[in-house]
Amino acid sequence: MNIDHTILTVLIFVPLAGAVLLALLPDKGRLMQWGALAVTLITFICTLHLPAHYDYSAVAGSFQFEQNHEWITSPAIRYHLGVDGLSMWLVVLTGFLAPLGVLVSWNTIGDRKKLFYTLFLLQQVAMIGIFVSLDLFLYYAFWELSLVPMTLLIATFGRSANRRRAAIKYFLYTFIPSAILLVGMLWVYARTGTFQLPELAQLAAAHNISSNNAALWLASLAFLVAFAVKVPVFPLHGWLSDAIAEAPTAAVMVLVGKLGLYSILRFSFSIFPEQSRQIAPLMIALGAIGIVYGSLIALVQKDLKQLAAYGALGHVSVVVLGIFTFTIAGIDGGIYATLNEGIGAGAFFILLGILYERYGTYDMRDYGGLAAKLPWMVTLFVITTLSVIGLPMLNGFVGEFLVLTGGIQSAVSHHTRWTVLATTGVILTASYMLWMIQRVFYGDLNENTADVPVPDVTAREHLALWPLIAVMLFMGIASPYWLRAIDTAGTYLAQEPQPVEPAASVSNIVPQTPTSAAQEATK
């Protein structure tokens, strides 16, 4: 049975049906955990249909597994889904992380389990919906849906009395720019009569969205600011440290980067290509500054969650720098680094959660000398650290190398200076991560934790962590497998917007694509 034209709906429906089912079942024993694990595993298995049946030879800029049905006549809103090389692996990543999030929450969520796992599945619905929506209005519905479960997860299951304040800050930071985003979307619809992304991209290439440059600039900023806050791009990161400090491990694994970075690539670059290139020098500068700023602040932290928060700011800033170079290498590297952030940061937050579950503190001053007591834990921490700092043969190296290569190749003004500044982030990242390992696991035993009897990594925790470790290695040594699809998206997004004849039909316009990095390598 061919399910290519329904698989994306299945991916949205399965976790949604699972959330409804869990909400109706009684909260007894471990029923919620097993139910959520079953739903997330089924969803992940379904996501594997995408790379297994993806046409890697398809023309750059085309979408696959499409569904396009009329939904609302006026305004013209369609149920339009599809994926390409940009979104396919992000959908798989979302499906992959979800069952691991359930495993690490198995014992840490003891109260109100029904609420937790229902919200967790709704968050998965929202994320998959964002990655597959090709109608702006449908995308916005999932975008707004993603705010609610995360806010409630932080407010209800945060670890301290500060959780409600962190949840309100996160909600306000993300909701207010989202309202501005809606205004921008409505303006685009008023000018074009469509919410369909492929049509809008063709109109943008033909310079037919609007002749009012000032209005185009304001609309592009409405999109970019909303996405930049979600990333977050420096200096719009005010919500980040509080949200990461309070969010439960399963939620924080999906909190940073992916939605905002994807949205910039998908919508800002497609609908406002000229404006995105004009603002690229500023965004590259903010990316380079964010890398150094995040790394320096992480370097002086004593709290492990704060270190992770500012480290995450540095890593998403690498992606910002890469994608705004508008080179194939930079955009490929940015997309690859976005996947790496999900894998590396996911493993790191799981390990921090395990450590907190054992000792009840994130303060590095309470640790020391744990390597002898917890050999498996230190092994997993060290492997994850090497991935995060970009050791060759692991996944982090590939993304950083491509981003920095793209930074040097870029035609954006002052790109070389900012790339050189960003390169110092490699040294700073290694410094704060290795310093953290030394403080927590080596040296003398700390009297605060020396006599606390705790087990090493359990079988359930091994089950949550080793798949991530395997993917780190696989993405490091077999990067061409992942880049086959990614490179088609990078090739398409890196091209200069080309004007077309006004009389040409939107449906008949096929964008010309430059030679991709993969094609160049075979010459």
PDB file of N, CA, C and O in Angstrom, residues 62-112:
ATOM      1  N   SER A  62      11.752  21.558  -4.951  1.00  0.00           N
ATOM      2  CA  SER A  62      10.493  20.820  -5.038  1.00  0.00           C
ATOM      3  C   SER A  62      10.173  20.162  -3.699  1.00  0.00           C
ATOM      4  O   SER A  62      11.056  19.962  -2.860  1.00  0.00           O
ATOM      5  N   PHE A  63       8.907  19.820  -3.513  1.00  0.00           N
ATOM      6  CA  PHE A  63       8.453  19.183  -2.279  1.00  0.00           C
ATOM      7  C   PHE A  63       7.944  17.777  -2.579  1.00  0.00           C
ATOM      8  O   PHE A  63       7.430  17.503  -3.674  1.00  0.00           O
ATOM      9  N   GLN A  64       8.082  16.906  -1.591  1.00  0.00           N
ATOM     10  CA  GLN A  64       7.671  15.524  -1.749  1.00  0.00           C
ATOM     11  C   GLN A  64       6.660  15.142  -0.663  1.00  0.00           C
ATOM     12  O   GLN A  64       6.514  15.848   0.329  1.00  0.00           O
ATOM     13  N   PHE A  65       5.980  13.997  -0.889  1.00  0.00           N
ATOM     14  CA  PHE A  65       4.929  13.505   0.011  1.00  0.00           C
ATOM     15  C   PHE A  65       3.840  14.577   0.194  1.00  0.00           C
ATOM     16  O   PHE A  65       3.265  14.713   1.269  1.00  0.00           O
ATOM     17  N   GLU A  66       3.552  15.308  -0.874  1.00  0.00           N
ATOM     18  CA  GLU A  66       2.634  16.447  -0.765  1.00  0.00           C
ATOM     19  C   GLU A  66       1.178  16.019  -0.606  1.00  0.00           C
ATOM     20  O   GLU A  66       0.735  15.024  -1.177  1.00  0.00           O
ATOM     21  N   GLN A  67       0.451  16.785   0.176  1.00  0.00           N
ATOM     22  CA  GLN A  67      -1.001  16.765   0.232  1.00  0.00           C
ATOM     23  C   GLN A  67      -1.475  18.207   0.102  1.00  0.00           C
ATOM     24  O   GLN A  67      -0.993  19.083   0.826  1.00  0.00           O
ATOM     25  N   ASN A  68      -2.387  18.440  -0.812  1.00  0.00           N
ATOM     26  CA  ASN A  68      -2.854  19.798  -1.049  1.00  0.00           C
ATOM     27  C   ASN A  68      -4.354  19.757  -1.312  1.00  0.00           C
ATOM     28  O   ASN A  68      -4.791  19.418  -2.410  1.00  0.00           O
ATOM     29  N   HIS A  69      -5.135  20.060  -0.291  1.00  0.00           N
ATOM     30  CA  HIS A  69      -6.589  19.989  -0.390  1.00  0.00           C
ATOM     31  C   HIS A  69      -7.198  21.320   0.053  1.00  0.00           C
ATOM     32  O   HIS A  69      -6.678  21.995   0.945  1.00  0.00           O
ATOM     33  N   GLU A  70      -8.307  21.663  -0.561  1.00  0.00           N
ATOM     34  CA  GLU A  70      -9.020  22.875  -0.160  1.00  0.00           C
ATOM     35  C   GLU A  70      -9.570  22.705   1.249  1.00  0.00           C
ATOM     36  O   GLU A  70     -10.140  21.680   1.596  1.00  0.00           O
ATOM     37  N   TRP A  71      -9.394  23.721   2.083  1.00  0.00           N
ATOM     38  CA  TRP A  71      -9.867  23.682   3.456  1.00  0.00           C
ATOM     39  C   TRP A  71     -10.933  24.765   3.674  1.00  0.00           C
ATOM     40  O   TRP A  71     -12.074  24.481   3.975  1.00  0.00           O
ATOM     41  N   ILE A  72     -10.544  26.022   3.512  1.00  0.00           N
ATOM     42  CA  ILE A  72     -11.455  27.154   3.663  1.00  0.00           C
ATOM     43  C   ILE A  72     -11.413  27.958   2.369  1.00  0.00           C
ATOM     44  O   ILE A  72     -10.333  28.293   1.864  1.00  0.00           O
ATOM     45  N   THR A  73     -12.597  28.276   1.849  1.00  0.00           N
ATOM     46  CA  THR A  73     -12.672  28.969   0.555  1.00  0.00           C
ATOM     47  C   THR A  73     -12.276  30.432   0.663  1.00  0.00           C
ATOM     48  O   THR A  73     -11.503  30.948  -0.147  1.00  0.00           O
ATOM     49  N   SER A  74     -12.821  31.118   1.657  1.00  0.00           N
ATOM     50  CA  SER A  74     -12.523  32.547   1.823  1.00  0.00           C
ATOM     51  C   SER A  74     -12.298  32.859   3.306  1.00  0.00           C
ATOM     52  O   SER A  74     -13.215  32.709   4.119  1.00  0.00           O
ATOM     53  N   PRO A  75     -11.070  33.247   3.665  1.00  0.00           N
ATOM     54  CA  PRO A  75      -9.884  33.388   2.816  1.00  0.00           C
ATOM     55  C   PRO A  75      -9.393  32.037   2.299  1.00  0.00           C
ATOM     56  O   PRO A  75      -9.748  30.999   2.846  1.00  0.00           O
ATOM     57  N   ALA A  76      -8.577  32.074   1.268  1.00  0.00           N
ATOM     58  CA  ALA A  76      -8.142  30.854   0.577  1.00  0.00           C
ATOM     59  C   ALA A  76      -7.079  30.140   1.406  1.00  0.00           C
ATOM     60  O   ALA A  76      -5.883  30.419   1.282  1.00  0.00           O
ATOM     61  N   ILE A  77      -7.531  29.229   2.254  1.00  0.00           N
ATOM     62  CA  ILE A  77      -6.640  28.455   3.112  1.00  0.00           C
ATOM     63  C   ILE A  77      -6.727  26.999   2.691  1.00  0.00           C
ATOM     64  O   ILE A  77      -7.820  26.453   2.537  1.00  0.00           O
ATOM     65  N   ARG A  78      -5.591  26.380   2.487  1.00  0.00           N
ATOM     66  CA  ARG A  78      -5.548  24.998   2.031  1.00  0.00           C
ATOM     67  C   ARG A  78      -4.800  24.124   3.035  1.00  0.00           C
ATOM     68  O   ARG A  78      -3.921  24.609   3.761  1.00  0.00           O
ATOM     69  N   TYR A  79      -5.181  22.866   3.045  1.00  0.00           N
ATOM     70  CA  TYR A  79      -4.458  21.873   3.851  1.00  0.00           C
ATOM     71  C   TYR A  79      -3.311  21.356   2.989  1.00  0.00           C
ATOM     72  O   TYR A  79      -3.442  20.392   2.245  1.00  0.00           O
ATOM     73  N   HIS A  80      -2.191  22.065   3.067  1.00  0.00           N
ATOM     74  CA  HIS A  80      -1.071  21.817   2.162  1.00  0.00           C
ATOM     75  C   HIS A  80       0.144  21.396   2.977  1.00  0.00           C
ATOM     76  O   HIS A  80       0.682  22.177   3.771  1.00  0.00           O
ATOM     77  N   LEU A  81       0.557  20.149   2.784  1.00  0.00           N
ATOM     78  CA  LEU A  81       1.703  19.592   3.497  1.00  0.00           C
ATOM     79  C   LEU A  81       2.737  19.111   2.499  1.00  0.00           C
ATOM     80  O   LEU A  81       2.406  18.730   1.378  1.00  0.00           O
ATOM     81  N   GLY A  82       4.002  19.115   2.916  1.00  0.00           N
ATOM     82  CA  GLY A  82       5.073  18.597   2.079  1.00  0.00           C
ATOM     83  C   GLY A  82       6.406  18.760   2.790  1.00  0.00           C
ATOM     84  O   GLY A  82       6.529  19.560   3.731  1.00  0.00           O
ATOM     85  N   VAL A  83       7.403  17.998   2.361  1.00  0.00           N
ATOM     86  CA  VAL A  83       8.742  18.121   2.928  1.00  0.00           C
ATOM     87  C   VAL A  83       9.764  18.177   1.801  1.00  0.00           C
ATOM     88  O   VAL A  83       9.506  17.734   0.678  1.00  0.00           O
ATOM     89  N   ASP A  84      10.924  18.721   2.113  1.00  0.00           N
ATOM     90  CA  ASP A  84      12.055  18.719   1.192  1.00  0.00           C
ATOM     91  C   ASP A  84      13.311  18.422   1.998  1.00  0.00           C
ATOM     92  O   ASP A  84      13.236  17.937   3.138  1.00  0.00           O
ATOM     93  N   GLY A  85      14.471  18.702   1.416  1.00  0.00           N
ATOM     94  CA  GLY A  85      15.719  18.398   2.107  1.00  0.00           C
ATOM     95  C   GLY A  85      15.930  19.200   3.366  1.00  0.00           C
ATOM     96  O   GLY A  85      16.721  18.806   4.236  1.00  0.00           O
ATOM     97  N   LEU A  86      15.247  20.332   3.506  1.00  0.00           N
ATOM     98  CA  LEU A  86      15.350  21.133   4.729  1.00  0.00           C
ATOM     99  C   LEU A  86      14.547  20.525   5.866  1.00  0.00           C
ATOM    100  O   LEU A  86      15.022  20.451   7.000  1.00  0.00           O
ATOM    101  N   SER A  87      13.338  20.094   5.590  1.00  0.00           N
ATOM    102  CA  SER A  87      12.431  19.689   6.662  1.00  0.00           C
ATOM    103  C   SER A  87      12.413  18.193   6.952  1.00  0.00           C
ATOM    104  O   SER A  87      12.033  17.779   8.049  1.00  0.00           O
ATOM    105  N   MET A  88      12.810  17.364   5.986  1.00  0.00           N
ATOM    106  CA  MET A  88      12.652  15.918   6.177  1.00  0.00           C
ATOM    107  C   MET A  88      13.393  15.413   7.412  1.00  0.00           C
ATOM    108  O   MET A  88      12.825  14.717   8.266  1.00  0.00           O
ATOM    109  N   TRP A  89      14.671  15.761   7.523  1.00  0.00           N
ATOM    110  CA  TRP A  89      15.448  15.240   8.654  1.00  0.00           C
ATOM    111  C   TRP A  89      15.014  15.874   9.969  1.00  0.00           C
ATOM    112  O   TRP A  89      15.171  15.260  11.038  1.00  0.00           O
ATOM    113  N   LEU A  90      14.458  17.076   9.938  1.00  0.00           N
ATOM    114  CA  LEU A  90      13.940  17.678  11.162  1.00  0.00           C
ATOM    115  C   LEU A  90      12.706  16.932  11.658  1.00  0.00           C
ATOM    116  O   LEU A  90      12.502  16.793  12.872  1.00  0.00           O
ATOM    117  N   VAL A  91      11.881  16.439  10.746  1.00  0.00           N
ATOM    118  CA  VAL A  91      10.737  15.625  11.147  1.00  0.00           C
ATOM    119  C   VAL A  91      11.223  14.323  11.781  1.00  0.00           C
ATOM    120  O   VAL A  91      10.722  13.898  12.830  1.00  0.00           O
ATOM    121  N   VAL A  92      12.223  13.695  11.151  1.00  0.00           N
ATOM    122  CA  VAL A  92      12.774  12.457  11.709  1.00  0.00           C
ATOM    123  C   VAL A  92      13.399  12.721  13.077  1.00  0.00           C
ATOM    124  O   VAL A  92      13.232  11.922  14.013  1.00  0.00           O
ATOM    125  N   LEU A  93      14.121  13.823  13.213  1.00  0.00           N
ATOM    126  CA  LEU A  93      14.735  14.169  14.491  1.00  0.00           C
ATOM    127  C   LEU A  93      13.681  14.348  15.580  1.00  0.00           C
ATOM    128  O   LEU A  93      13.853  13.875  16.717  1.00  0.00           O
ATOM    129  N   THR A  94      12.578  15.019  15.245  1.00  0.00           N
ATOM    130  CA  THR A  94      11.502  15.208  16.217  1.00  0.00           C
ATOM    131  C   THR A  94      10.926  13.873  16.659  1.00  0.00           C
ATOM    132  O   THR A  94      10.688  13.644  17.860  1.00  0.00           O
ATOM    133  N   GLY A  95      10.719  12.983  15.703  1.00  0.00           N
ATOM    134  CA  GLY A  95      10.229  11.652  16.065  1.00  0.00           C
ATOM    135  C   GLY A  95      11.234  10.860  16.870  1.00  0.00           C
ATOM    136  O   GLY A  95      10.852  10.102  17.781  1.00  0.00           O
ATOM    137  N   PHE A  96      12.513  11.019  16.589  1.00  0.00           N
ATOM    138  CA  PHE A  96      13.572  10.283  17.284  1.00  0.00           C
ATOM    139  C   PHE A  96      13.722  10.717  18.741  1.00  0.00           C
ATOM    140  O   PHE A  96      13.904   9.894  19.642  1.00  0.00           O
ATOM    141  N   LEU A  97      13.630  12.025  18.987  1.00  0.00           N
ATOM    142  CA  LEU A  97      13.852  12.530  20.342  1.00  0.00           C
ATOM    143  C   LEU A  97      12.684  12.249  21.279  1.00  0.00           C
ATOM    144  O   LEU A  97      12.870  12.142  22.497  1.00  0.00           O
ATOM    145  N   ALA A  98      11.464  12.115  20.728  1.00  0.00           N
ATOM    146  CA  ALA A  98      10.284  11.993  21.582  1.00  0.00           C
ATOM    147  C   ALA A  98      10.302  10.761  22.489  1.00  0.00           C
ATOM    148  O   ALA A  98      10.086  10.883  23.701  1.00  0.00           O
ATOM    149  N   PRO A  99      10.544   9.532  21.980  1.00  0.00           N
ATOM    150  CA  PRO A  99      10.592   8.395  22.904  1.00  0.00           C
ATOM    151  C   PRO A  99      11.724   8.484  23.914  1.00  0.00           C
ATOM    152  O   PRO A  99      11.594   7.990  25.048  1.00  0.00           O
ATOM    153  N   LEU A 100      12.833   9.123  23.531  1.00  0.00           N
ATOM    154  CA  LEU A 100      13.926   9.307  24.496  1.00  0.00           C
ATOM    155  C   LEU A 100      13.487  10.254  25.607  1.00  0.00           C
ATOM    156  O   LEU A 100      13.855  10.059  26.774  1.00  0.00           O
ATOM    157  N   GLY A 101      12.702  11.277  25.256  1.00  0.00           N
ATOM    158  CA  GLY A 101      12.161  12.175  26.268  1.00  0.00           C
ATOM    159  C   GLY A 101      11.239  11.463  27.236  1.00  0.00           C
ATOM    160  O   GLY A 101      11.225  11.754  28.436  1.00  0.00           O
ATOM    161  N   VAL A 102      10.454  10.515  26.722  1.00  0.00           N
ATOM    162  CA  VAL A 102       9.580   9.735  27.606  1.00  0.00           C
ATOM    163  C   VAL A 102      10.413   8.882  28.553  1.00  0.00           C
ATOM    164  O   VAL A 102      10.128   8.794  29.758  1.00  0.00           O
ATOM    165  N   LEU A 103      11.469   8.250  28.040  1.00  0.00           N
ATOM    166  CA  LEU A 103      12.309   7.390  28.880  1.00  0.00           C
ATOM    167  C   LEU A 103      12.967   8.165  30.009  1.00  0.00           C
ATOM    168  O   LEU A 103      13.014   7.693  31.150  1.00  0.00           O
ATOM    169  N   VAL A 104      13.479   9.365  29.718  1.00  0.00           N
ATOM    170  CA  VAL A 104      14.169  10.116  30.772  1.00  0.00           C
ATOM    171  C   VAL A 104      13.193  10.729  31.766  1.00  0.00           C
ATOM    172  O   VAL A 104      13.589  11.134  32.856  1.00  0.00           O
ATOM    173  N   SER A 105      11.908  10.796  31.406  1.00  0.00           N
ATOM    174  CA  SER A 105      10.895  11.337  32.324  1.00  0.00           C
ATOM    175  C   SER A 105      10.204  10.236  33.130  1.00  0.00           C
ATOM    176  O   SER A 105       9.305  10.520  33.919  1.00  0.00           O
ATOM    177  N   TRP A 106      10.608   9.004  32.940  1.00  0.00           N
ATOM    178  CA  TRP A 106       9.913   7.837  33.491  1.00  0.00           C
ATOM    179  C   TRP A 106       9.692   7.947  34.989  1.00  0.00           C
ATOM    180  O   TRP A 106       8.593   7.730  35.497  1.00  0.00           O
ATOM    181  N   ASN A 107      10.740   8.299  35.703  1.00  0.00           N
ATOM    182  CA  ASN A 107      10.651   8.394  37.168  1.00  0.00           C
ATOM    183  C   ASN A 107      10.631   9.825  37.675  1.00  0.00           C
ATOM    184  O   ASN A 107      10.221  10.072  38.814  1.00  0.00           O
ATOM    185  N   THR A 108      11.090  10.766  36.865  1.00  0.00           N
ATOM    186  CA  THR A 108      11.189  12.152  37.350  1.00  0.00           C
ATOM    187  C   THR A 108       9.827  12.825  37.438  1.00  0.00           C
ATOM    188  O   THR A 108       9.651  13.743  38.238  1.00  0.00           O
ATOM    189  N   ILE A 109       8.882  12.399  36.615  1.00  0.00           N
ATOM    190  CA  ILE A 109       7.526  12.967  36.666  1.00  0.00           C
ATOM    191  C   ILE A 109       6.665  12.014  37.477  1.00  0.00           C
ATOM    192  O   ILE A 109       6.221  10.965  36.980  1.00  0.00           O
ATOM    193  N   GLY A 110       6.437  12.350  38.733  1.00  0.00           N
ATOM    194  CA  GLY A 110       5.665  11.485  39.615  1.00  0.00           C
ATOM    195  C   GLY A 110       4.227  11.923  39.797  1.00  0.00           C
ATOM    196  O   GLY A 110       3.349  11.091  40.059  1.00  0.00           O
ATOM    197  N   ASP A 111       3.986  13.217  39.697  1.00  0.00           N
ATOM    198  CA  ASP A 111       2.638  13.755  39.876  1.00  0.00           C
ATOM    199  C   ASP A 111       2.123  14.327  38.557  1.00  0.00           C
ATOM    200  O   ASP A 111       2.903  14.802  37.717  1.00  0.00           O
ATOM    201  N   ARG A 112       0.804  14.275  38.404  1.00  0.00           N
ATOM    202  CA  ARG A 112       0.129  14.855  37.237  1.00  0.00           C
ATOM    203  C   ARG A 112       0.736  14.321  35.939  1.00  0.00           C
ATOM    204  O   ARG A 112       0.991  15.063  34.992  1.00  0.00           O
TER     205      ARG A 112
END
